[in-house]
Short mmCIF file of C-alpha atoms in Angstrom, two decimals:
data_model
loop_
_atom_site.label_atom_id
_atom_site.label_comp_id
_atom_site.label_asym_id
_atom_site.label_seq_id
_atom_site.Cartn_x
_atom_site.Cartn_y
_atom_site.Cartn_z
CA UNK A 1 11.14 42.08 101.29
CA UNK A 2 12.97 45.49 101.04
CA UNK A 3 15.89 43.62 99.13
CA UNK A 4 13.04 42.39 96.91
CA UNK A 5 11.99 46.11 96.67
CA UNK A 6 15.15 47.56 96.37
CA UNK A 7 15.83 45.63 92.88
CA UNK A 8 12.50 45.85 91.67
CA UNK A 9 12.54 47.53 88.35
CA UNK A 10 8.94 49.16 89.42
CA UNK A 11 9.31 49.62 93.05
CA UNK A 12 5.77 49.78 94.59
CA UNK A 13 4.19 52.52 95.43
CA UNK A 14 3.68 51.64 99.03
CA UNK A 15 4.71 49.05 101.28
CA UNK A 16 2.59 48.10 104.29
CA UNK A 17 4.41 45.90 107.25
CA UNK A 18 1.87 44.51 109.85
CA UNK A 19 3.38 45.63 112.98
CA UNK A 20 1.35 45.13 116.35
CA UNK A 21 -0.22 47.24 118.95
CA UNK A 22 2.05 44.73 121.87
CA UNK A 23 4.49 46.84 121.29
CA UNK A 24 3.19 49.69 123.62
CA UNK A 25 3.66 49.57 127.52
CA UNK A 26 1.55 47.61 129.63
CA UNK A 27 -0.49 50.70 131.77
CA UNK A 28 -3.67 51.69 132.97
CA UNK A 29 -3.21 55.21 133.60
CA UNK A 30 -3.26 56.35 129.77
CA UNK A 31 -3.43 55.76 126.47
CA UNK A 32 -0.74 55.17 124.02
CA UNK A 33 -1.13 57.07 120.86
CA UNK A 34 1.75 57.10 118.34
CA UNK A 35 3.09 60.62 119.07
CA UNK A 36 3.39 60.14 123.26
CA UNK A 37 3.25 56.39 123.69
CA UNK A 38 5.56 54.85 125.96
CA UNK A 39 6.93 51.68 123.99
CA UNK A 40 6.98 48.68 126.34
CA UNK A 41 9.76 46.40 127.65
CA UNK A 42 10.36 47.93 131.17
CA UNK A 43 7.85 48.19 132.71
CA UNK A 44 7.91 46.79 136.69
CA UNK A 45 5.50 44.33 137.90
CA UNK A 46 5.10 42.50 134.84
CA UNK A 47 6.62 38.96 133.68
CA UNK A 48 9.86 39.63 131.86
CA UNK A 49 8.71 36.64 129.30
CA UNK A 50 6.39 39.84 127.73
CA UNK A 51 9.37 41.87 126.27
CA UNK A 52 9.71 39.04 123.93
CA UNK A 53 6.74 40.16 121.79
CA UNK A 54 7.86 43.58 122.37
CA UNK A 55 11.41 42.87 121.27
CA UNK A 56 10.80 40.98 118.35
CA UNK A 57 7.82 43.69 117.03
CA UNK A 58 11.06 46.41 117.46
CA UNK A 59 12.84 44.11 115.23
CA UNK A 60 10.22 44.50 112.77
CA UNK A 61 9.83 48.25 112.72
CA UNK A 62 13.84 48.51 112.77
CA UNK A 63 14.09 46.48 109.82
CA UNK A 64 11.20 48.32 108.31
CA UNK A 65 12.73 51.75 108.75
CA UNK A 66 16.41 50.76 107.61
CA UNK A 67 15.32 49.38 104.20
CA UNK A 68 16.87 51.20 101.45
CA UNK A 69 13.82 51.95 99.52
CA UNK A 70 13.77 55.64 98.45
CA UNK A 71 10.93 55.27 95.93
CA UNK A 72 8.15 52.79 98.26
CA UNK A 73 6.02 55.18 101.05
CA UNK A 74 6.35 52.37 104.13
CA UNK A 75 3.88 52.32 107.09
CA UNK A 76 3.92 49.82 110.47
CA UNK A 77 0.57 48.79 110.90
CA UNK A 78 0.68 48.76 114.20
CA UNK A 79 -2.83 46.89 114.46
CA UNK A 80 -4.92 45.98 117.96
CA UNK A 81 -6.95 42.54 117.88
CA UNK A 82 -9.58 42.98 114.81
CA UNK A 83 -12.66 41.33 115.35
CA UNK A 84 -14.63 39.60 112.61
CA UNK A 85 -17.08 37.26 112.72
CA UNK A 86 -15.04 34.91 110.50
CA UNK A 87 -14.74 31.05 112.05
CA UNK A 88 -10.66 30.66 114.31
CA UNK A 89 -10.75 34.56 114.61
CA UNK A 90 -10.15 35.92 117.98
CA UNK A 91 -14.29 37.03 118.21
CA UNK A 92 -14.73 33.53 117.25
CA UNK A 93 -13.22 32.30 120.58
CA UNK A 94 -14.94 35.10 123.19
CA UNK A 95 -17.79 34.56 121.87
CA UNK A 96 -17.23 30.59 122.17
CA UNK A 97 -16.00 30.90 125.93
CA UNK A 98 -19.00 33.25 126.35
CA UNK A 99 -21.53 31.10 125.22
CA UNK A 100 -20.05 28.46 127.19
CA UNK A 101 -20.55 30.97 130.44
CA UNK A 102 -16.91 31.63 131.06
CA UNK A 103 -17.01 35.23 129.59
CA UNK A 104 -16.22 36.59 132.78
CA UNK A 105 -13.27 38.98 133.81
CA UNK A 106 -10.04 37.35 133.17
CA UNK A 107 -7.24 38.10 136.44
CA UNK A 108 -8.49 41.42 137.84
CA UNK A 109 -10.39 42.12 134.57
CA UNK A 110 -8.71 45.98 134.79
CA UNK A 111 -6.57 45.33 131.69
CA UNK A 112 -7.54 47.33 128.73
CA UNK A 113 -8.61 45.58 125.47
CA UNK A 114 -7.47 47.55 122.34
CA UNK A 115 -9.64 46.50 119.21
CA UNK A 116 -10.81 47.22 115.31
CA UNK A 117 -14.03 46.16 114.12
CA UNK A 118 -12.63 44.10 110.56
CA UNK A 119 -14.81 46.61 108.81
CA UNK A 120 -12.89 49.55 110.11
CA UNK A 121 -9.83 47.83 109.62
CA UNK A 122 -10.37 47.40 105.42
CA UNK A 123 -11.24 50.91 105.56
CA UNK A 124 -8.19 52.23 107.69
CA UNK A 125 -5.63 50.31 105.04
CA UNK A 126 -7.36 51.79 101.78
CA UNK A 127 -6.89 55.27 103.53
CA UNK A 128 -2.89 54.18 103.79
CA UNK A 129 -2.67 53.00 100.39
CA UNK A 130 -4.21 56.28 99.20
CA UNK A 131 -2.81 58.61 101.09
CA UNK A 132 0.85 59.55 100.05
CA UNK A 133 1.39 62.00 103.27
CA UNK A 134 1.52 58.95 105.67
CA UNK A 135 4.25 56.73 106.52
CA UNK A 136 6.17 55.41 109.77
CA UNK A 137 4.02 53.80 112.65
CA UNK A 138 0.28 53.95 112.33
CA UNK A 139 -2.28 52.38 115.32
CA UNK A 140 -5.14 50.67 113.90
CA UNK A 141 -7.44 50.59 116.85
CA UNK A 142 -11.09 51.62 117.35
CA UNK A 143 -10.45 55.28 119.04
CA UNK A 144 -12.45 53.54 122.39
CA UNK A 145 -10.28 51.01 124.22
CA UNK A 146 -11.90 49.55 126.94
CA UNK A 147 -11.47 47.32 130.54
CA UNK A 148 -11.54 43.79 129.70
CA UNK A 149 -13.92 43.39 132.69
CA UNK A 150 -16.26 46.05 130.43
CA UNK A 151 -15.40 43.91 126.89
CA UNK A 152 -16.93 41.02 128.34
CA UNK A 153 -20.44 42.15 129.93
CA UNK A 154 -21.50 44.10 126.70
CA UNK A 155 -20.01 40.79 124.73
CA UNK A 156 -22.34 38.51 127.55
CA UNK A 157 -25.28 41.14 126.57
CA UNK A 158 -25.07 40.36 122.79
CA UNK A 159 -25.14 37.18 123.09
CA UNK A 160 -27.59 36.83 125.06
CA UNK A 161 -25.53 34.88 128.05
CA UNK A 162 -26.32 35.78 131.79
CA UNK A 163 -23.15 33.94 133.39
CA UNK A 164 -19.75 35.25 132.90
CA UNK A 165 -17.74 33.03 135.33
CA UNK A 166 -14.20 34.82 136.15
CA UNK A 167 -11.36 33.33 135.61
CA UNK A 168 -7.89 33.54 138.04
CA UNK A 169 -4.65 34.03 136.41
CA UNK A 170 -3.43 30.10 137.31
CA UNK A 171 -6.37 28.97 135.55
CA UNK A 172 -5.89 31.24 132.46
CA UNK A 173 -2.09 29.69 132.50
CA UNK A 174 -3.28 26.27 132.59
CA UNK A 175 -5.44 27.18 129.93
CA UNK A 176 -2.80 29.30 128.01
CA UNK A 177 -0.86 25.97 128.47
CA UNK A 178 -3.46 23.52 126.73
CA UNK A 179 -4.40 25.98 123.84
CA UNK A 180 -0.64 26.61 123.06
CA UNK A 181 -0.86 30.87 123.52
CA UNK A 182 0.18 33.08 126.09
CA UNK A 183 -1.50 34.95 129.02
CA UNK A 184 0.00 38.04 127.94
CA UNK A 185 -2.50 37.77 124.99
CA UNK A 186 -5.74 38.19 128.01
CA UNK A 187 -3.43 40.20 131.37
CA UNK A 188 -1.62 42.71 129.20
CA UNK A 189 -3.29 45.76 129.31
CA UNK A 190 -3.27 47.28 125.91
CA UNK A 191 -4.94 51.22 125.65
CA UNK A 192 -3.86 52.05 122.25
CA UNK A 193 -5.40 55.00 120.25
CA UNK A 194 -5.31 55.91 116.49
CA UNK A 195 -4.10 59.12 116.71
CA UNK A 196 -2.51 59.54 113.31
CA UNK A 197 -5.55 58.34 112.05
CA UNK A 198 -7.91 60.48 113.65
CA UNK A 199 -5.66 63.41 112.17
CA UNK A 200 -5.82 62.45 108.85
CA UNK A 201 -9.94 62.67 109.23
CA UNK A 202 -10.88 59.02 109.14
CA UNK A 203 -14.16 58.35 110.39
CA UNK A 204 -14.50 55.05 112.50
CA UNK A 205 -18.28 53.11 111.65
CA UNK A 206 -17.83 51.05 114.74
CA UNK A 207 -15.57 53.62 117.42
CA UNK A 208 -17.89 51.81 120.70
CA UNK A 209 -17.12 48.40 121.48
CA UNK A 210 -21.43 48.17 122.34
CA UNK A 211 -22.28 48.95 118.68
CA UNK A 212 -19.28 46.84 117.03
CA UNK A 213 -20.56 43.65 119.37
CA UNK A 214 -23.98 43.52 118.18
CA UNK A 215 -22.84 43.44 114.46
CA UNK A 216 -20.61 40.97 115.34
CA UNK A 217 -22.70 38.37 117.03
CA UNK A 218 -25.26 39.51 114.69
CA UNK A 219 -23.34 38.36 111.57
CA UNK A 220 -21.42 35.54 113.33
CA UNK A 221 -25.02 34.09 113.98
CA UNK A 222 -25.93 35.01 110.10
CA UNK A 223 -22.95 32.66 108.86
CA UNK A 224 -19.95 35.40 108.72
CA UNK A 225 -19.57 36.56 105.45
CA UNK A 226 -17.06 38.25 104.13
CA UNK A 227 -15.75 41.72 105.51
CA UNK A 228 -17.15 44.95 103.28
CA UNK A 229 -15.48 48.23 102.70
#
């Protein structure tokens, strides 16, 4: 892509790469913003399999930054899960284990969830592509991470489900095993905050995860539709 770029006759203006919020440390104890986050890899008590993700997202960003491409603004998106209602998306799926009454805390349930309502997301990239003074690593996360333990009982309270069973992290691996994924997707705790974007004055319609849910199952049980700016 930045070869491509590079010999373009008309560069574009801007080029967005999307990065990933994995790329931060695993922690509880604070959030990672992109001015003082502490970019993972090290960290002790956690599977070594997880710098993988880590590694390769560095790769990205690495490659991003070394491009020779003195006329295209670049930004790393680095983005947290975005939830849509849309059918295969990642609300899709906790709301479909919810509703099937294993919405419960997943391992110790402690781990923070970092997430972007799909509306906030469209809205965060049309900032980027308008705003010339941004470029490098961006978070595009709802400025409210929260436990996962927390994600799922407002989730359960959407919908409408009493019963959230738990689940232990052997039976998350057997299921991580079945469904082809990874439990670093559910265990890792991810608190990641938009700090660059809460600088540059964006607004967030959906900053709670309480108010963001009940739009979510609201319009998953309407049919989806398509995400609005």
């Amino acid at each position: 892509m930045g070869q491509a770029i590079q010999r373009a006759a008309k560069p574009p203006r801007v080029w967005l790469q999307m990065s990933t919020a994995t790329l931060y440390a695993h922690r509880l104890d604070a959030p990672n913003d992109e001015a003082t986050g502490i970019i993972g890899g090290n960290e002790p008590g956690v599977p070594t399999y997880w710098k993988r993700s880590i590694d390769i997202a560095q790769a990205w960003e690495r490659t991003l930054a070394e491009a020779d491409t003195p006329h295209t603004r670049k930004v790393a998106l680095r983005t947290a899960m975005v939830m849509s209602p849309d059918k295969e998306g990642i609300f899709d799926v906790l709301l479909g284990l919810t509703r099937r009454g294993l919405g419960g805390p997943a391992g110790s349930g402690r781990q923070y969830v970092s997430w972007i309502h799909g509306q906030d997301f469209v809205r965060a990239v049309q900032l980027l592509l308008e705003r010339e003074d941004l470029d490098g690593p961006v978070n595009l996360a709802a400025p409210n991470p929260l436990p996962q333990r927390e994600l799922m009982a407002k989730l359960r309270e959407a919908a409408h489900v009493s019963v959230g069973l738990p689940a232990a992290k052997w039976m998350l691996e057997v299921g991580a095993f079945f469904m082809r994924t990874d439990t670093e997707l559910l265990l890792k705790s991810r608190r990641v905050v938009p700090g660059r974007l809460l600088d540059a004055g964006f607004t967030f319609e959906y900053p709670d995860w309480g108010t963001a849910v009940t739009n979510l199952v609201e319009r998953w049980r309407a049919g989806g539709g398509p995400v609005r700016s």
